[in-house]
Amino acid sequence: MHIIDAHCDALSKLYLNPRLDFYKEEKELDVSYPRLQKSKVKIQCFAIYMPEQIQQPTFEHVRLMIDIFYKKIIGNHSQMRIVNSIKDFHEIMNTEQTGAILTLEGADALAGNIAYVQDLYQAGVRIIGITWNYANWAADGVMEPRKGGFTIKGKRLIKEMERIGMIVDVSHLSIAGFWELMDMYSKPFIASHSNSAQQCGHPRNLSDDQIRAIISRKGQIGLTFVPYFVKSQQPVQIKHLLVHLDHICALGGEKHLGFGSDFDGIDQWIYGLENSGKFENLIEVLCQNYRETQVEQFLFGNWKLFLLQNLPEN
Ligand SMILES: [Zn+2]
């Protein structure tokens, strides 16, 4: 069974620790080529996320991470290939290659310069999460106490993303920002790594109204493996994640959910889901609870449909 994982932070670890080899099974890397292979992950999204060690992120840092992505993940290897378009998607499906989608988590490093969106697009980025947890020049994140929405410049960023065809990711975005986005952006958008706030009351999770709004826009939600977004009391098992899945299905989202692990962005894990080589445990629990066709859609088919509807032709 193929898998699409909508979010991981392996790039940040490769940036911080140049000795790590993506093509080896490294203890420190949740997501590595051998692990993706083991689980038959067909497409992995890689986020450009500025680790907190970088105190003042600039666009040069973004360029550096894009370099690392091409050198260390895509490399000269034929095993991995970037997926920029519908054409790329179809092509990797006919090969043994694993696809990689490049995303940006937090627009901080763009420093208000909207023209960088075009540079990012040309470099292969196809999805941008507007904020991380706190405020930046574009909008407030979910943890920013003032609970604001978008700035004027942030609204311009969204217009430019819409014009270029860059997909908006609302994971980490403030609630006010979410509803402003609904007013100013008409395309489908995603929450790449968020769960249901009704099932686990963490600010990073989505309210039922937000989930319904994403569904109404033909968007997509990536259920995430961050244990404290699954259940407030630890330890967390895979079956607890299914509560979120059921909840989103009950809201009409059966065709609008998938997974966004957040591997390499976490230091606690769901029992049995400690790295990308362990998806078989998730598949096993899913198959005990859903029909095989549904399981295939949750793991792969729903993201596939979203990408085929929202990536450029070529
Ligand atoms: Zn994140």
Coordinates of C-alpha atoms and ligand atoms in Angstrom, one line a residue:
M1 CA 0.0 0.0 0.0
H2 CA 1.4 3.4 -1.0
I3 CA 1.6 6.3 1.4
I4 CA 1.8 10.1 1.1
D5 CA 3.1 11.9 4.2
A6 CA 2.4 15.6 4.1
H7 CA 4.9 16.9 6.7
C8 CA 8.3 16.2 8.1
D9 CA 11.2 18.2 9.4
A10 CA 14.1 16.0 8.3
L11 CA 15.6 18.9 6.4
S12 CA 16.1 20.9 9.6
K13 CA 18.1 18.0 11.1
L14 CA 20.2 17.7 7.9
Y15 CA 20.9 21.4 8.2
L16 CA 21.9 21.3 11.9
N17 CA 23.9 18.1 11.6
P18 CA 25.9 17.9 8.3
R19 CA 27.2 14.4 9.3
L20 CA 23.7 12.9 8.9
D21 CA 23.3 10.7 5.8
F22 CA 19.7 10.6 4.5
Y23 CA 20.5 7.4 2.6
K24 CA 21.5 5.5 5.8
E25 CA 19.2 4.4 8.6
E26 CA 20.4 7.0 11.1
K27 CA 19.2 6.8 14.7
E28 CA 18.6 10.6 14.7
L29 CA 16.6 10.7 11.5
D30 CA 12.9 9.6 11.8
V31 CA 12.7 10.0 8.0
S32 CA 15.4 8.5 5.9
Y33 CA 15.5 6.8 2.5
P34 CA 15.7 3.3 4.0
R35 CA 12.8 4.0 6.2
L36 CA 10.6 5.5 3.5
Q37 CA 11.5 2.4 1.4
K38 CA 10.5 0.0 4.2
S39 CA 7.1 1.6 4.5
K40 CA 6.5 2.1 0.8
V41 CA 6.1 5.9 1.3
K42 CA 5.6 7.1 -2.3
I43 CA 5.6 10.8 -1.6
Q44 CA 7.2 12.6 1.4
C45 CA 6.8 16.3 1.9
F46 CA 9.9 18.0 3.3
A47 CA 9.5 21.3 5.1
I48 CA 12.0 24.1 5.1
Y49 CA 11.7 25.0 8.8
M50 CA 14.1 27.4 10.4
P51 CA 15.2 25.7 13.7
E52 CA 15.2 27.9 16.7
Q53 CA 19.0 27.9 16.7
I54 CA 18.8 30.3 13.8
Q55 CA 18.0 33.5 15.6
Q56 CA 17.3 35.8 12.7
P57 CA 16.2 33.7 9.7
T58 CA 16.8 35.3 6.3
F59 CA 16.1 34.2 2.8
E60 CA 19.8 33.1 2.6
H61 CA 18.9 30.4 5.2
V62 CA 16.0 29.3 3.0
R63 CA 18.3 29.1 0.0
L64 CA 20.8 27.0 2.1
M65 CA 18.1 24.6 3.1
I66 CA 16.9 24.2 -0.5
D67 CA 20.5 23.4 -1.4
I68 CA 20.6 20.8 1.2
F69 CA 17.4 19.3 -0.1
Y70 CA 18.8 19.0 -3.6
K71 CA 22.2 17.8 -2.5
K72 CA 21.4 15.4 0.3
I73 CA 17.9 14.2 -0.5
I74 CA 17.5 14.4 -4.2
G75 CA 21.3 14.2 -4.9
N76 CA 22.6 12.3 -7.8
H77 CA 20.6 9.3 -6.7
S78 CA 17.9 8.1 -8.9
Q79 CA 15.9 6.8 -5.9
M80 CA 14.3 10.1 -4.9
R81 CA 12.8 12.7 -7.2
I82 CA 11.1 16.0 -6.7
V83 CA 7.4 16.2 -7.5
N84 CA 6.5 19.7 -8.8
S85 CA 3.7 18.9 -11.1
I86 CA 1.0 16.5 -12.1
K87 CA 3.4 15.2 -14.8
D88 CA 6.0 14.4 -12.2
F89 CA 3.3 12.7 -10.1
H90 CA 2.3 10.4 -12.9
E91 CA 5.9 9.7 -13.8
I92 CA 7.0 8.6 -10.4
M93 CA 4.0 6.3 -10.2
N94 CA 5.4 4.3 -13.1
T95 CA 8.8 3.9 -11.5
E96 CA 10.3 2.6 -8.2
Q97 CA 11.3 6.2 -7.3
T98 CA 10.1 8.0 -4.2
G99 CA 8.7 11.5 -4.7
A100 CA 9.6 14.5 -2.6
I101 CA 7.5 17.7 -2.3
L102 CA 9.3 20.8 -1.0
T103 CA 7.3 23.0 1.4
L104 CA 8.0 26.0 3.6
E105 CA 6.9 26.1 7.2
G106 CA 6.6 29.7 8.3
A107 CA 7.1 32.7 5.9
D108 CA 9.3 34.5 8.5
A109 CA 12.5 34.4 6.3
L110 CA 10.7 36.1 3.4
A111 CA 10.8 39.2 5.6
G112 CA 7.9 40.8 3.8
N113 CA 9.4 40.5 0.4
I114 CA 6.5 39.1 -1.7
A115 CA 8.8 38.6 -4.7
Y116 CA 10.5 35.7 -2.9
V117 CA 7.3 33.6 -3.5
Q118 CA 8.2 33.4 -7.2
D119 CA 11.8 32.4 -6.3
L120 CA 10.5 29.7 -4.0
Y121 CA 8.2 28.4 -6.7
Q122 CA 11.1 28.3 -9.2
A123 CA 13.2 26.4 -6.6
G124 CA 10.4 23.8 -6.5
V125 CA 8.4 24.8 -3.4
R126 CA 4.7 24.1 -3.8
I127 CA 3.2 24.6 -0.3
I128 CA 3.7 27.4 2.2
G129 CA 2.6 27.4 5.8
I130 CA 2.1 31.1 6.7
T131 CA 3.4 30.9 10.3
W132 CA 4.9 28.7 12.9
N133 CA 3.4 29.1 16.4
Y134 CA 4.2 32.8 16.8
A135 CA 3.6 36.0 15.0
N136 CA 5.6 36.9 11.9
W137 CA 5.4 39.8 9.4
A138 CA 2.5 38.0 7.6
A139 CA 0.2 36.8 10.4
D140 CA -0.1 35.5 13.9
G141 CA 0.5 31.9 14.8
V142 CA -1.8 29.9 17.1
M143 CA 0.3 30.5 20.2
E144 CA 0.6 34.3 19.8
P145 CA -1.3 35.7 22.8
R146 CA -2.8 38.7 21.0
K147 CA -4.7 36.2 18.7
G148 CA -4.5 38.5 15.6
G149 CA -4.9 37.6 12.0
F150 CA -3.1 38.7 8.8
T151 CA -1.2 42.0 8.3
I152 CA -1.6 44.0 5.1
K153 CA 1.6 42.5 3.8
G154 CA 0.4 39.0 4.8
K155 CA -2.8 39.5 2.8
R156 CA -0.6 40.5 -0.2
L157 CA 1.4 37.3 0.3
I158 CA -1.8 35.2 0.0
K159 CA -2.8 37.1 -3.2
E160 CA 0.6 36.3 -4.7
M161 CA 0.4 32.7 -3.6
E162 CA -3.1 32.4 -5.2
R163 CA -1.8 34.1 -8.4
I164 CA 1.3 31.8 -8.7
G165 CA -0.5 28.6 -7.6
M166 CA 1.3 28.1 -4.4
I167 CA -0.8 26.0 -2.0
V168 CA -1.6 27.5 1.4
D169 CA -1.0 25.4 4.6
V170 CA -2.9 26.6 7.7
S171 CA -1.3 24.3 10.3
H172 CA 0.1 26.7 13.0
L173 CA -2.0 29.7 11.8
S174 CA -4.1 31.6 14.3
I175 CA -7.9 31.1 14.4
A176 CA -8.4 34.7 13.3
G177 CA -6.0 34.2 10.4
F178 CA -7.8 31.1 9.4
W179 CA -11.1 32.9 9.0
E180 CA -9.5 35.8 7.2
L181 CA -8.0 33.4 4.8
M182 CA -11.5 31.9 4.1
D183 CA -12.6 35.4 3.1
M184 CA -9.7 36.3 0.8
Y185 CA -8.6 33.1 -0.8
S186 CA -10.9 30.9 -2.9
K187 CA -8.7 27.9 -3.7
P188 CA -8.6 24.6 -1.8
F189 CA -6.0 24.8 1.1
I190 CA -4.6 22.3 3.6
A191 CA -3.7 21.8 7.2
S192 CA -0.7 19.5 6.7
H193 CA -0.2 18.4 10.3
S194 CA -3.1 19.1 12.7
N195 CA -5.7 17.0 14.5
S196 CA -9.3 17.6 15.8
A197 CA -9.5 20.1 18.7
Q198 CA -12.8 18.4 19.7
Q199 CA -11.0 15.2 20.4
C200 CA -7.8 16.8 22.0
G201 CA -8.1 20.4 23.0
H202 CA -4.6 21.6 21.9
P203 CA -4.4 25.0 20.2
R204 CA -2.6 23.4 17.3
N205 CA -5.7 21.3 16.5
L206 CA -8.7 22.3 14.3
S207 CA -12.2 23.2 15.6
D208 CA -15.1 21.4 13.9
D209 CA -16.0 24.7 12.1
Q210 CA -12.5 24.9 10.7
I211 CA -12.6 21.2 9.7
R212 CA -16.0 21.8 7.9
A213 CA -14.5 24.9 6.2
I214 CA -11.5 22.9 4.9
I215 CA -13.9 20.2 3.6
S216 CA -16.2 22.8 2.0
R217 CA -13.2 24.2 0.1
K218 CA -12.2 20.7 -1.1
G219 CA -9.0 21.0 1.0
Q220 CA -7.1 18.3 2.9
I221 CA -6.2 17.6 6.5
G222 CA -3.1 15.7 7.4
L223 CA -3.6 13.9 10.8
T224 CA -0.4 14.2 12.7
F225 CA 1.5 11.8 15.0
V226 CA 2.5 14.4 17.6
P227 CA 1.3 12.5 20.8
Y228 CA 0.1 15.5 22.7
F229 CA -2.0 16.6 19.7
V230 CA -3.7 13.2 19.8
K231 CA -4.4 12.8 23.5
S232 CA -3.6 15.0 26.5
Q233 CA -2.8 12.0 28.7
Q234 CA 0.3 10.0 27.7
P235 CA 1.2 7.4 26.5
V236 CA -0.6 7.4 23.2
Q237 CA -1.3 4.5 21.0
I238 CA -2.2 4.3 17.3
K239 CA -5.8 3.5 18.2
H240 CA -6.1 6.9 19.8
L241 CA -5.3 8.6 16.5
L242 CA -8.3 6.8 14.9
V243 CA -10.6 8.8 17.2
H244 CA -9.6 11.9 15.2
L245 CA -10.0 10.1 12.0
D246 CA -13.5 9.0 12.9
H247 CA -14.4 12.5 14.1
I248 CA -13.3 14.1 10.8
C249 CA -15.2 11.4 8.8
A250 CA -18.3 12.1 10.9
L251 CA -18.0 15.8 9.9
G252 CA -18.0 14.7 6.2
G253 CA -14.3 14.6 5.7
E254 CA -13.7 11.0 4.6
K255 CA -12.3 12.2 1.3
H256 CA -10.4 15.1 2.8
L257 CA -8.1 13.5 5.3
G258 CA -4.7 11.9 5.1
F259 CA -1.6 11.9 7.3
G260 CA 1.1 14.5 8.0
S261 CA 3.5 12.8 10.5
D262 CA 5.6 15.7 11.7
F263 CA 8.5 13.2 12.0
D264 CA 11.8 14.8 12.9
G265 CA 9.8 17.7 14.3
I266 CA 9.0 15.8 17.5
D267 CA 10.8 14.3 20.4
Q268 CA 7.9 12.2 21.7
W269 CA 6.2 9.6 19.6
I270 CA 3.0 7.5 19.4
Y271 CA 3.8 4.0 20.6
G272 CA 4.5 2.0 17.4
L273 CA 4.9 5.1 15.2
E274 CA 8.4 6.2 16.1
N275 CA 9.7 6.8 12.6
S276 CA 8.7 6.6 8.9
G277 CA 9.7 2.9 8.8
K278 CA 6.8 2.0 11.1
F279 CA 3.8 2.8 8.9
E280 CA 3.0 -1.0 8.8
N281 CA 1.8 -0.7 12.4
L282 CA -0.6 2.1 11.4
I283 CA -1.8 0.2 8.4
E284 CA -2.5 -2.8 10.6
V285 CA -4.7 -0.8 13.0
L286 CA -6.4 1.0 10.2
C287 CA -7.2 -2.4 8.5
Q288 CA -8.8 -3.7 11.7
N289 CA -11.2 -0.7 11.6
Y290 CA -11.9 0.2 8.0
R291 CA -12.4 -1.3 4.6
E292 CA -9.2 -1.7 2.6
T293 CA -10.4 0.8 0.0
Q294 CA -10.9 3.4 2.8
V295 CA -7.4 2.7 4.2
E296 CA -5.9 3.2 0.8
Q297 CA -7.6 6.5 0.5
F298 CA -6.5 7.7 4.0
L299 CA -2.9 6.8 3.4
F300 CA -2.6 7.7 -0.3
G301 CA -5.7 8.3 -2.4
N302 CA -7.0 11.4 -0.8
W303 CA -3.7 13.2 -0.9
K304 CA -3.2 12.0 -4.5
L305 CA -6.5 13.5 -5.6
F306 CA -5.8 16.8 -3.8
L307 CA -2.3 17.0 -5.5
L308 CA -3.7 16.2 -8.9
Q309 CA -6.3 18.9 -8.5
N310 CA -3.9 21.5 -7.1
L311 CA -0.4 21.0 -8.6
P312 CA 0.4 22.6 -12.0
E313 CA 0.1 20.5 -15.1
N314 CA 3.8 20.6 -16.0
Ligands
ZN1 ZN 4.9 22.2 12.4

